[in-house]
Short mmCIF file of C-alpha atoms in Angstrom, two decimals:
data_model
loop_
_atom_site.label_atom_id
_atom_site.label_comp_id
_atom_site.label_asym_id
_atom_site.label_seq_id
_atom_site.Cartn_x
_atom_site.Cartn_y
_atom_site.Cartn_z
CA MET A 1 122.43 -244.66 79.84
CA THR A 2 122.15 -244.90 83.68
CA ASN A 3 120.99 -248.43 83.59
CA THR A 4 123.60 -250.79 85.77
CA THR A 5 125.18 -253.77 84.46
CA TYR A 6 122.96 -255.50 87.09
CA ALA A 7 120.11 -254.40 85.70
CA GLN A 8 120.97 -255.34 81.92
CA ASP A 9 121.53 -258.78 83.57
CA ASP A 10 117.88 -258.51 84.92
CA ILE A 11 116.33 -257.59 81.43
CA ARG A 12 118.59 -260.48 79.80
CA ARG A 13 116.94 -262.79 82.12
CA LEU A 14 113.85 -261.50 81.38
CA HIS A 15 114.38 -262.05 77.80
CA ARG A 16 115.13 -265.63 78.09
CA LEU A 17 111.86 -265.75 79.66
CA MET A 18 110.16 -264.54 77.14
CA ALA A 19 111.62 -266.37 74.47
CA LEU A 20 110.06 -269.61 76.08
CA MET A 21 106.52 -268.15 75.43
CA THR A 22 105.93 -268.27 71.61
CA GLY A 23 102.29 -268.09 69.66
CA ASP A 24 101.43 -264.20 70.17
CA GLU A 25 104.21 -262.81 67.53
CA LYS A 26 101.23 -260.68 66.78
CA HIS A 27 101.79 -259.07 70.20
CA SER A 28 105.25 -259.36 70.66
CA PRO A 29 106.21 -255.47 70.30
CA ALA A 30 103.53 -254.61 72.59
CA ALA A 31 105.10 -256.86 75.28
CA THR A 32 108.76 -255.58 74.91
CA SER A 33 107.20 -252.02 74.92
CA THR A 34 106.48 -252.42 78.93
CA LEU A 35 109.30 -254.96 79.87
CA ASP A 36 111.49 -252.16 81.29
CA ALA A 37 108.76 -250.15 83.06
CA LEU A 38 107.54 -253.54 84.64
CA TRP A 39 110.52 -254.89 85.86
CA VAL A 40 111.42 -251.58 87.72
CA LEU A 41 108.07 -251.52 89.22
CA TYR A 42 108.20 -255.31 90.47
CA ASP A 43 111.47 -255.15 91.46
CA ARG A 44 111.78 -251.81 93.40
CA VAL A 45 108.44 -250.25 93.91
CA LEU A 46 105.68 -252.65 94.48
CA ARG A 47 105.30 -254.15 97.78
CA VAL A 48 103.77 -257.06 97.01
CA SER A 49 105.17 -261.18 96.69
CA PRO A 50 103.90 -264.70 96.18
CA ALA A 51 103.48 -264.83 99.88
CA THR A 52 101.36 -261.65 99.81
CA ALA A 53 99.02 -262.12 97.03
CA ARG A 54 96.19 -262.21 99.17
CA ASP A 55 97.29 -260.26 101.64
CA PRO A 56 94.66 -257.34 101.84
CA GLY A 57 97.31 -254.69 102.84
CA ARG A 58 99.29 -255.92 99.66
CA ASP A 59 99.85 -253.21 96.73
CA ARG A 60 98.11 -253.86 93.41
CA PHE A 61 99.40 -254.21 89.94
CA LEU A 62 96.65 -254.09 87.29
CA LEU A 63 97.75 -254.83 83.74
CA SER A 64 94.89 -252.89 81.94
CA LYS A 65 96.74 -253.44 78.15
CA GLY A 66 96.32 -256.73 78.49
CA HIS A 67 98.04 -258.10 74.90
CA GLY A 68 101.15 -259.06 75.15
CA PRO A 69 101.48 -259.96 78.31
CA MET A 70 104.71 -261.97 77.59
CA ALA A 71 106.80 -259.24 79.59
CA TYR A 72 104.15 -259.20 82.29
CA TYR A 73 104.37 -262.96 82.64
CA ALA A 74 108.40 -262.98 82.57
CA VAL A 75 108.37 -260.67 85.42
CA LEU A 76 105.84 -262.65 87.68
CA ALA A 77 107.87 -265.63 86.90
CA GLU A 78 111.14 -263.93 87.66
CA LYS A 79 109.10 -262.97 90.87
CA GLY A 80 108.02 -266.21 91.90
CA PHE A 81 104.37 -266.05 90.71
CA VAL A 82 104.47 -268.19 88.42
CA GLU A 83 106.27 -271.28 87.66
CA GLU A 84 109.14 -270.65 84.68
CA GLU A 85 107.65 -274.17 83.24
CA ALA A 86 104.66 -272.87 82.74
CA LEU A 87 105.80 -270.17 80.51
CA SER A 88 106.26 -272.73 77.18
CA GLY A 89 102.41 -273.60 77.50
CA PHE A 90 101.80 -269.96 77.05
CA GLY A 91 98.37 -269.63 74.88
CA GLY A 92 97.89 -273.71 74.99
CA TYR A 93 94.17 -275.08 76.26
CA ASP A 94 96.06 -276.25 79.08
CA SER A 95 98.17 -273.48 80.55
CA PRO A 96 96.72 -270.85 82.74
CA LEU A 97 98.76 -268.10 80.64
CA GLY A 98 96.65 -266.79 77.56
CA HIS A 99 97.18 -264.27 74.97
CA HIS A 100 95.29 -261.94 77.67
CA PRO A 101 95.54 -262.52 81.22
CA ASP A 102 92.85 -264.11 83.42
CA ARG A 103 93.52 -263.52 86.96
CA THR A 104 90.91 -266.31 88.25
CA LEU A 105 94.27 -268.73 86.40
CA VAL A 106 97.11 -266.58 87.66
CA PRO A 107 98.38 -265.73 91.28
CA GLY A 108 99.31 -262.25 91.89
CA VAL A 109 97.50 -261.17 88.78
CA GLU A 110 94.91 -258.96 89.68
CA ILE A 111 92.68 -258.41 86.81
CA GLY A 112 91.54 -260.52 83.51
CA SER A 113 92.10 -258.07 80.64
CA GLY A 114 92.61 -258.19 77.34
CA SER A 115 89.50 -255.45 76.36
CA LEU A 116 91.12 -251.98 76.43
CA GLY A 117 89.93 -249.58 78.78
CA HIS A 118 88.71 -251.48 82.04
CA GLY A 119 91.84 -251.22 83.93
CA LEU A 120 91.88 -247.57 84.76
CA PRO A 121 88.09 -247.80 86.13
CA LEU A 122 89.02 -250.59 88.24
CA ALA A 123 92.37 -249.24 89.67
CA VAL A 124 90.06 -246.30 90.90
CA GLY A 125 87.34 -248.82 92.26
CA SER A 126 89.98 -250.54 93.91
CA VAL A 127 91.47 -247.39 96.05
CA LEU A 128 87.86 -246.68 96.87
CA GLY A 129 87.39 -250.17 98.12
CA LEU A 130 90.62 -249.92 99.82
CA ARG A 131 89.93 -246.25 101.34
CA ALA A 132 86.24 -247.47 102.49
CA GLN A 133 87.97 -250.05 104.43
CA GLY A 134 90.71 -247.88 105.98
CA LEU A 135 93.53 -249.43 103.83
CA THR A 136 95.25 -246.61 103.14
CA GLU A 137 98.83 -247.68 102.86
CA PRO A 138 98.36 -249.82 99.83
CA ARG A 139 99.13 -248.16 96.42
CA VAL A 140 97.36 -248.88 93.45
CA TRP A 141 99.64 -249.28 89.98
CA VAL A 142 97.29 -249.73 86.51
CA LEU A 143 99.60 -249.95 83.25
CA ILE A 144 97.67 -248.72 80.21
CA GLY A 145 99.25 -248.00 76.33
CA ASP A 146 99.15 -244.90 74.86
CA ALA A 147 96.68 -246.16 72.44
CA GLU A 148 94.43 -247.52 75.08
CA LEU A 149 94.07 -244.19 76.09
CA ASP A 150 91.68 -243.44 73.50
CA GLU A 151 89.06 -245.38 75.37
CA GLY A 152 86.64 -243.38 76.30
CA SER A 153 86.21 -245.46 79.69
CA ASN A 154 89.88 -244.27 80.78
CA HIS A 155 88.98 -240.71 80.24
CA GLU A 156 85.80 -240.85 82.86
CA ALA A 157 88.44 -242.62 85.27
CA LEU A 158 90.90 -240.03 84.61
CA ALA A 159 88.36 -237.04 85.04
CA TYR A 160 87.43 -238.42 88.08
CA ALA A 161 90.57 -239.62 89.80
CA GLY A 162 92.27 -236.14 90.00
CA PRO A 163 89.14 -233.73 91.41
CA ALA A 164 88.59 -237.05 93.83
CA GLY A 165 92.17 -236.74 95.20
CA LEU A 166 92.53 -240.82 94.84
CA GLU A 167 96.13 -240.17 95.98
CA GLN A 168 96.87 -244.12 96.02
CA LEU A 169 96.06 -244.44 92.46
CA HIS A 170 99.11 -244.78 89.94
CA THR A 171 98.53 -244.84 86.19
CA LEU A 172 101.72 -246.08 84.11
CA VAL A 173 101.40 -245.26 80.75
CA ILE A 174 103.49 -247.07 78.01
CA ASP A 175 103.77 -244.64 75.25
CA ASN A 176 104.97 -246.44 71.93
CA SER A 177 103.28 -243.44 69.69
CA SER A 178 100.49 -246.36 68.59
CA ALA A 179 97.79 -243.76 69.05
CA SER A 180 96.50 -243.31 65.38
CA TYR A 181 95.74 -239.68 65.95
CA GLY A 182 98.50 -239.29 68.67
CA TRP A 183 97.54 -236.70 72.00
CA PRO A 184 98.82 -233.11 71.00
CA GLY A 185 100.58 -231.24 73.59
CA GLY A 186 101.36 -234.60 75.32
CA ILE A 187 99.96 -237.47 77.30
CA ALA A 188 100.68 -235.93 80.76
CA SER A 189 99.09 -232.85 79.88
CA ARG A 190 95.94 -234.86 79.83
CA PHE A 191 96.42 -236.13 83.57
CA SER A 192 97.96 -232.62 84.79
CA ALA A 193 94.62 -230.67 83.54
CA ALA A 194 92.45 -233.41 85.33
CA GLY A 195 94.46 -232.56 88.60
CA TRP A 196 97.02 -235.42 88.74
CA SER A 197 100.54 -235.52 89.10
CA ALA A 198 102.30 -236.02 85.88
CA GLU A 199 105.76 -236.78 84.11
CA THR A 200 107.09 -238.25 81.45
CA VAL A 201 110.16 -240.27 81.44
CA ASP A 202 112.55 -242.20 79.04
CA GLY A 203 110.76 -245.77 79.36
CA ARG A 204 114.19 -247.61 79.22
CA ASP A 205 115.95 -245.88 81.64
CA HIS A 206 115.95 -247.45 84.85
CA GLN A 207 116.53 -245.12 87.03
CA ALA A 208 114.20 -242.45 85.80
CA LEU A 209 111.63 -244.41 86.13
CA TYR A 210 112.24 -245.65 89.83
CA ALA A 211 112.34 -242.09 90.24
CA ALA A 212 109.39 -241.08 88.62
CA TYR A 213 107.19 -243.95 90.45
CA THR A 214 108.35 -243.10 93.84
CA ALA A 215 108.29 -239.35 93.65
CA PRO A 216 105.73 -237.85 96.30
CA HIS A 217 102.69 -236.58 95.26
CA PRO A 218 100.13 -235.42 98.19
CA GLY A 219 96.34 -235.26 97.85
CA ARG A 220 96.87 -236.33 94.15
CA PRO A 221 97.19 -239.46 91.75
CA ARG A 222 100.31 -240.12 90.11
CA ALA A 223 100.66 -240.83 86.28
CA VAL A 224 103.74 -241.80 85.04
CA VAL A 225 104.26 -241.83 80.80
CA ALA A 226 107.12 -243.74 79.88
CA ARG A 227 108.11 -243.33 76.40
CA VAL A 228 109.36 -245.72 74.36
CA GLU A 229 110.48 -246.89 70.71
CA PRO A 230 107.77 -245.69 68.22
CA LYS A 231 105.41 -249.13 67.58
CA SER A 232 107.89 -251.18 69.85
CA MET B 1 52.48 -244.93 97.84
CA ASP B 2 55.92 -244.50 97.42
CA THR B 3 57.30 -245.92 94.56
CA MET B 4 60.00 -248.72 94.36
CA ARG B 5 62.79 -246.18 94.12
CA ASP B 6 61.69 -244.33 96.81
CA ARG B 7 61.91 -247.61 98.83
CA PHE B 8 65.39 -248.15 97.53
CA ILE B 9 66.72 -244.79 98.68
CA ALA B 10 65.47 -245.06 102.16
CA THR B 11 65.81 -249.02 102.39
CA THR B 12 69.87 -248.21 100.98
CA THR B 13 70.58 -245.64 103.51
CA ARG B 14 69.73 -247.71 106.41
CA LEU B 15 71.59 -250.72 105.30
CA LEU B 16 74.54 -248.75 104.66
CA ASP B 17 74.35 -247.80 108.27
CA ASP B 18 74.11 -251.50 109.14
CA ASP B 19 76.38 -252.89 107.10
CA PRO B 20 80.21 -251.62 106.25
CA ARG B 21 80.33 -253.73 103.73
CA LEU B 22 78.08 -252.07 101.46
CA ALA B 23 78.98 -249.57 99.05
CA LEU B 24 76.71 -247.30 96.67
CA LEU B 25 77.87 -246.25 93.51
CA LEU B 26 75.85 -243.29 92.04
CA ALA B 27 76.18 -241.44 88.49
CA GLU B 28 74.24 -238.37 89.33
CA ILE B 29 71.01 -240.28 89.21
CA SER B 30 69.29 -240.21 92.67
CA LYS B 31 71.66 -238.34 94.28
CA ASP B 32 69.36 -235.86 96.08
CA GLY B 33 67.30 -238.91 97.41
CA PHE B 34 70.80 -240.11 98.54
CA GLN B 35 71.86 -236.88 99.93
CA GLN B 36 71.98 -238.18 103.64
CA ALA B 37 74.04 -241.10 102.78
CA LEU B 38 76.17 -239.29 100.97
CA LEU B 39 77.11 -236.96 104.06
CA ARG B 40 77.06 -240.10 106.43
CA HIS B 41 79.30 -242.68 104.83
CA PRO B 42 81.36 -240.64 102.35
CA GLU B 43 83.84 -243.27 101.61
CA ARG B 44 81.47 -245.67 100.84
CA VAL B 45 78.61 -243.60 99.19
CA ILE B 46 80.41 -242.32 95.73
CA ASN B 47 78.80 -240.11 92.83
CA VAL B 48 81.29 -240.55 89.92
CA GLY B 49 79.32 -237.81 87.49
CA ILE B 50 77.72 -238.83 84.23
CA ARG B 51 80.23 -241.79 83.52
CA GLU B 52 78.02 -245.11 83.89
CA GLN B 53 81.22 -246.86 82.34
CA LEU B 54 83.10 -245.73 85.52
CA LEU B 55 80.19 -246.52 87.33
CA ILE B 56 80.67 -250.12 86.75
CA GLY B 57 84.24 -250.36 86.53
CA ALA B 58 84.58 -248.54 89.90
CA GLY B 59 82.00 -250.91 91.13
CA GLY B 60 84.08 -253.98 90.32
CA GLY B 61 87.04 -252.69 91.67
CA MET B 62 85.70 -252.09 94.75
CA ALA B 63 84.40 -255.47 94.69
CA LEU B 64 88.01 -256.95 94.05
CA THR B 65 88.59 -255.50 97.27
CA GLY B 66 86.47 -257.33 99.48
CA MET B 67 83.11 -254.88 99.33
CA ARG B 68 79.56 -255.35 98.04
CA PRO B 69 78.46 -252.46 95.67
CA ILE B 70 75.22 -251.31 94.89
CA MET B 71 75.23 -249.90 91.46
CA HIS B 72 72.36 -247.89 90.31
CA THR B 73 71.15 -245.73 87.76
CA PHE B 74 68.29 -245.63 84.65
CA ALA B 75 68.15 -248.98 83.02
CA SER B 76 69.40 -247.47 79.87
CA PHE B 77 72.63 -246.23 81.59
CA LEU B 78 73.10 -249.00 83.83
CA VAL B 79 72.90 -251.88 81.74
CA GLU B 80 72.86 -251.39 78.16
CA ARG B 81 75.53 -248.70 77.96
CA PRO B 82 78.31 -250.01 80.00
CA PHE B 83 77.39 -253.65 79.26
CA GLU B 84 80.75 -254.97 78.39
CA GLN B 85 81.92 -253.40 81.89
CA VAL B 86 78.99 -255.53 83.29
CA LYS B 87 80.14 -258.62 81.42
CA LEU B 88 83.90 -258.24 82.33
CA ASP B 89 84.15 -256.17 85.52
CA PHE B 90 82.25 -258.34 87.61
CA GLY B 91 81.35 -261.63 85.47
CA HIS B 92 85.37 -262.12 84.14
CA GLN B 93 86.59 -260.89 87.16
CA GLY B 94 85.13 -263.44 89.01
CA VAL B 95 83.23 -260.53 91.39
CA HIS B 96 80.14 -259.96 92.57
CA GLY B 97 77.68 -256.96 93.31
CA ILE B 98 73.94 -255.57 93.00
CA LEU B 99 73.11 -253.35 89.80
CA VAL B 100 69.67 -251.70 90.79
CA SER B 101 67.89 -250.00 87.80
CA ALA B 102 65.31 -247.46 87.85
CA GLY B 103 63.29 -246.62 84.55
CA GLY B 104 62.07 -250.10 82.86
CA SER B 105 60.32 -249.86 80.03
CA TYR B 106 57.78 -246.86 79.90
CA ASP B 107 58.56 -245.37 83.17
CA TRP B 108 58.82 -242.24 81.94
CA PRO B 109 57.30 -242.18 78.68
CA ALA B 110 57.09 -238.45 78.10
CA SER B 111 61.00 -238.46 77.66
CA GLY B 112 61.21 -240.82 75.18
CA PHE B 113 62.72 -244.27 73.80
CA THR B 114 66.15 -242.36 75.04
CA HIS B 115 64.94 -243.56 78.83
CA MET B 116 63.07 -246.93 78.33
CA SER B 117 65.00 -250.15 78.86
CA PRO B 118 62.77 -252.79 77.28
CA GLY B 119 66.10 -254.80 76.52
CA ASP B 120 67.76 -255.00 80.04
CA VAL B 121 66.42 -258.63 80.93
CA ALA B 122 67.41 -260.03 77.58
CA LEU B 123 70.94 -258.58 77.63
CA MET B 124 71.66 -259.74 80.96
CA ASP B 125 70.30 -263.25 79.90
CA THR B 126 73.29 -263.47 77.73
CA LEU B 127 75.57 -263.35 80.82
CA ASP B 128 76.52 -266.11 83.25
CA GLY B 129 75.09 -266.52 87.21
CA TRP B 130 72.84 -263.00 87.22
CA THR B 131 70.05 -263.15 89.76
CA VAL B 132 67.58 -260.92 88.04
CA HIS B 133 64.79 -259.74 90.25
CA VAL B 134 61.45 -257.67 88.85
CA PRO B 135 59.24 -256.80 91.86
CA GLY B 136 56.02 -255.88 91.30
CA HIS B 137 55.61 -253.46 94.44
CA PRO B 138 57.84 -251.42 96.66
CA ASP B 139 57.51 -254.08 99.71
CA GLU B 140 58.78 -256.25 97.18
CA ALA B 141 61.66 -254.34 96.22
CA GLU B 142 62.89 -253.76 99.66
CA ALA B 143 62.85 -257.25 100.54
CA LEU B 144 64.33 -258.60 97.36
CA LEU B 145 66.93 -255.77 98.12
CA ARG B 146 67.61 -256.87 101.72
CA GLU B 147 68.15 -259.93 100.37
CA ALA B 148 70.32 -259.25 97.74
CA ALA B 149 72.35 -257.27 100.05
CA ALA B 150 72.84 -259.67 102.77
CA GLY B 151 73.81 -262.59 99.71
CA ASP B 152 77.35 -262.59 98.13
CA GLY B 153 76.04 -263.09 94.50
CA SER B 154 75.51 -261.02 91.52
CA VAL B 155 72.23 -259.56 91.38
CA TYR B 156 70.09 -257.14 89.03
CA LEU B 157 67.12 -255.73 90.56
CA ARG B 158 64.67 -253.67 88.05
CA LEU B 159 62.87 -251.33 89.60
CA SER B 160 59.89 -249.44 88.31
CA VAL B 161 57.05 -246.77 89.35
CA HIS B 162 54.51 -249.28 87.32
CA ALA B 163 53.39 -251.43 90.55
CA ASN B 164 50.71 -253.59 91.66
CA SER B 165 48.35 -252.46 94.25
CA SER B 166 49.17 -254.68 96.72
CA PRO B 167 52.41 -256.85 97.35
CA GLN B 168 52.99 -260.51 97.62
CA PRO B 169 55.19 -262.41 99.66
CA ILE B 170 58.45 -262.97 98.40
CA GLY B 171 58.85 -267.18 98.43
CA GLY B 172 62.69 -267.66 98.14
CA GLY B 173 63.15 -267.13 94.35
CA GLY B 174 60.19 -269.38 93.17
CA PHE B 175 56.86 -268.64 91.32
CA THR B 176 54.01 -268.17 93.70
CA PRO B 177 50.45 -270.22 92.23
CA LEU B 178 48.07 -267.38 92.60
CA ARG B 179 44.93 -269.37 90.98
CA GLU B 180 44.92 -272.87 89.72
CA GLY B 181 42.89 -273.58 86.23
CA SER B 182 43.52 -276.59 84.19
CA ARG B 183 43.26 -274.76 80.18
CA GLY B 184 46.78 -273.49 80.81
CA VAL B 185 49.63 -271.54 83.09
CA VAL B 186 49.75 -267.78 83.12
CA VAL B 187 53.21 -266.37 84.65
CA ALA B 188 52.82 -263.01 85.14
CA VAL B 189 56.36 -261.03 86.07
CA GLY B 190 56.46 -258.28 88.74
CA PRO B 191 54.79 -255.43 87.70
CA MET B 192 52.24 -257.23 84.94
CA LEU B 193 50.61 -258.79 87.75
CA ASP B 194 47.51 -256.63 88.43
CA HIS B 195 46.66 -256.46 84.32
CA THR B 196 47.02 -260.30 84.24
CA LEU B 197 44.77 -261.13 87.04
CA ALA B 198 42.55 -258.86 85.46
CA ALA B 199 42.74 -259.83 81.96
CA THR B 200 42.51 -263.82 83.42
CA GLU B 201 39.24 -262.93 85.78
CA GLY B 202 36.65 -266.38 84.74
CA LEU B 203 39.48 -268.13 82.84
CA ASP B 204 39.95 -271.54 83.76
CA VAL B 205 43.72 -270.91 83.98
CA THR B 206 46.48 -271.45 86.67
CA VAL B 207 48.42 -268.06 87.48
CA LEU B 208 52.03 -268.08 88.75
CA TYR B 209 53.38 -265.10 90.08
CA ALA B 210 57.22 -264.31 89.64
CA THR B 211 59.62 -261.41 91.25
CA THR B 212 62.44 -263.67 90.35
CA VAL B 213 62.73 -264.72 86.77
CA ARG B 214 66.56 -265.84 86.69
CA PRO B 215 67.11 -268.30 87.53
CA PHE B 216 63.64 -269.50 86.28
CA ASP B 217 61.76 -271.20 88.52
CA GLY B 218 61.55 -274.22 85.84
CA GLU B 219 60.23 -276.70 88.46
CA GLY B 220 57.52 -274.45 89.60
CA LEU B 221 56.59 -274.24 86.02
CA ARG B 222 56.64 -277.83 85.41
CA ARG B 223 54.42 -278.68 88.50
CA ALA B 224 51.73 -276.31 87.43
CA VAL B 225 52.03 -277.73 83.67
CA ALA B 226 51.40 -281.22 85.62
CA GLY B 227 48.31 -279.67 86.49
CA ALA B 228 46.83 -278.00 83.41
CA ARG B 229 46.92 -278.27 79.96
CA PRO B 230 50.61 -277.32 78.76
CA ASP B 231 50.24 -274.33 77.22
CA VAL B 232 52.17 -271.35 78.93
CA VAL B 233 51.76 -267.85 78.48
CA LEU B 234 54.70 -265.67 79.86
CA VAL B 235 53.72 -261.81 80.68
CA GLU B 236 56.54 -259.57 81.29
CA PRO B 237 57.29 -256.01 81.47
CA TYR B 238 60.29 -255.77 79.25
CA LEU B 239 60.74 -257.54 75.84
CA ALA B 240 58.07 -259.82 74.44
CA GLY B 241 59.79 -263.13 74.56
CA THR B 242 62.33 -262.77 77.09
CA SER B 243 62.06 -265.65 78.93
CA THR B 244 60.38 -267.82 76.15
CA ALA B 245 63.67 -269.82 75.75
CA VAL B 246 64.06 -270.72 79.19
CA ALA B 247 60.12 -271.68 80.10
CA ASN B 248 61.08 -274.02 76.62
CA ASP B 249 64.13 -275.66 78.34
CA ALA B 250 61.94 -276.14 81.50
CA LEU B 251 59.91 -278.05 79.55
CA ALA B 252 61.91 -279.97 77.69
CA GLU B 253 60.40 -283.22 78.57
CA VAL B 254 56.94 -282.13 77.75
CA PRO B 255 55.07 -281.06 74.42
CA HIS B 256 53.87 -277.95 75.08
CA ARG B 257 53.34 -274.66 73.29
CA VAL B 258 54.43 -270.99 74.94
CA LEU B 259 53.22 -267.57 73.89
CA GLY B 260 55.75 -264.82 75.19
CA LEU B 261 53.81 -261.18 75.29
CA GLY B 262 55.79 -258.15 76.34
CA ILE B 263 57.02 -255.42 74.88
CA GLY B 264 57.56 -255.12 71.28
CA ARG B 265 60.96 -254.36 69.38
CA ARG B 266 59.27 -251.61 67.83
CA GLU B 267 59.75 -248.27 69.15
CA LEU B 268 56.02 -246.64 69.37
CA ARG B 269 57.57 -243.29 69.21
CA ARG B 270 54.87 -241.70 71.40
CA TYR B 271 54.97 -240.25 74.32
CA GLY B 272 51.82 -240.16 76.98
CA SER B 273 51.62 -242.18 80.16
CA VAL B 274 52.40 -245.63 81.55
CA GLU B 275 49.05 -246.91 80.80
CA GLU B 276 49.09 -245.60 77.48
CA HIS B 277 52.16 -247.19 76.90
CA LEU B 278 50.57 -250.54 78.46
CA ALA B 279 47.52 -250.38 75.98
CA GLY B 280 49.98 -249.37 73.17
CA GLN B 281 52.02 -252.22 73.70
CA GLY B 282 48.92 -254.81 74.03
CA LEU B 283 49.54 -255.06 78.02
CA ASP B 284 46.08 -253.62 79.15
CA PRO B 285 43.66 -255.88 80.61
CA ALA B 286 41.41 -256.60 77.68
CA SER B 287 44.46 -256.74 75.24
CA LEU B 288 45.64 -259.09 77.48
CA ARG B 289 42.75 -260.99 77.81
CA ALA B 290 42.07 -261.20 74.02
CA ARG B 291 45.41 -262.60 73.12
CA ILE B 292 45.84 -265.28 76.16
CA ALA B 293 41.63 -266.15 75.24
CA ALA B 294 42.75 -266.82 71.52
CA PHE B 295 45.80 -268.49 72.47
CA LEU B 296 44.22 -270.95 74.99
CA SER B 297 41.66 -271.70 72.74
#
């Protein structure tokens, strides 16, 4: 285990925040599967804060796997995008925090999601839009699940982004072995075959996640497959 | 005469030169026509291959970064195939773009039903806030495209090889009265105008011409109905009855009748020509005249 005590404290704080949200127990395994990967991304990699949430030069994070967003909201609360008090209203009529996020209701949320297979195409377009405006610094991250990779729209985006050389694009695949037919040969091989830089890591190992997130990948998009406990 | 699609290609190529906010996304269809634009603006003219879900999703992503995307392919593949992308990647994200289709309901009859999209406008009608333009002439298509490119909203521009012999002025979204009469009101949409004018020749009816069907010019229809018997015939180049509900809503305070003419749901399973398909759908001048006269008699 390469996680530091400090990181464990972070995760404990996030669990406390997640515990404030109730009412979507159906999706809570899906929520914890993303927790470590999201935290390392927001804490150490993404160049975005509440102050720069509308800055054209910010990094973008697109939560495509919109179900089970408790870890996401907890991270957003910890980073100051969302008021901690809002968490207890999770899923309520007056709450901005739904069981699937809505970008028009929460600052810092880049896309509304829930329907699977929309985030990666939107991320591709975000990179194209940034590039067309000369913004080659901001990086675009999108989080999908291994079962979400079943969606054909993701394969359209995956197959285009590699040959198009979208270096600013990063896909984080949370692999909790939830796809019914699995991915023979491994998920990373699908990305590699399409010309991406791809790596599989332990999705609970903060140091491994950080190293995979920050590895150079000149001229190619990057996929990081974070493996966590099956069906977690 | 060039086609609306030819005009779309020429006009968009010029607009891309002038407006750095515009981007064009293609899924192979029309890429030959856009060769020059692809070379001149490789960052803003994107061909994603035969990937229609990505076409719309990537357009939505570009819109999220502040660009104004124009997405183009045949109507079947632009609206019907990736419909959830249109619904979520624009409407739900709260961003806007321009969909420009070709093919319409019967543009290429020899290819059969796979390339016909009579349901596109009805499908778009299930979404909020889309402006729907159905030009009847390449000049109208160009004017509506320029207006859409300069604006900020979500626009569906439906192009067809079926066109009227001469253009009408584009009048700010409202229906244009072309004839006045007392026995009823006939609304001709886009390319249906020539046949509708021929069909109503000598009939004592008001004829309104519409190129913008959403938002529906309810005020214009109410004005026309105030000067004629409140019997309304809609002649549309897509699914029959597509605008019947909005016409009824516009006339909610007036006792009235509405007849919706257009393409039937039943597949004709015929190849042939545009004219043959219009006749097969009862939309040639003689059939239209018989149906309109029977309704208004």
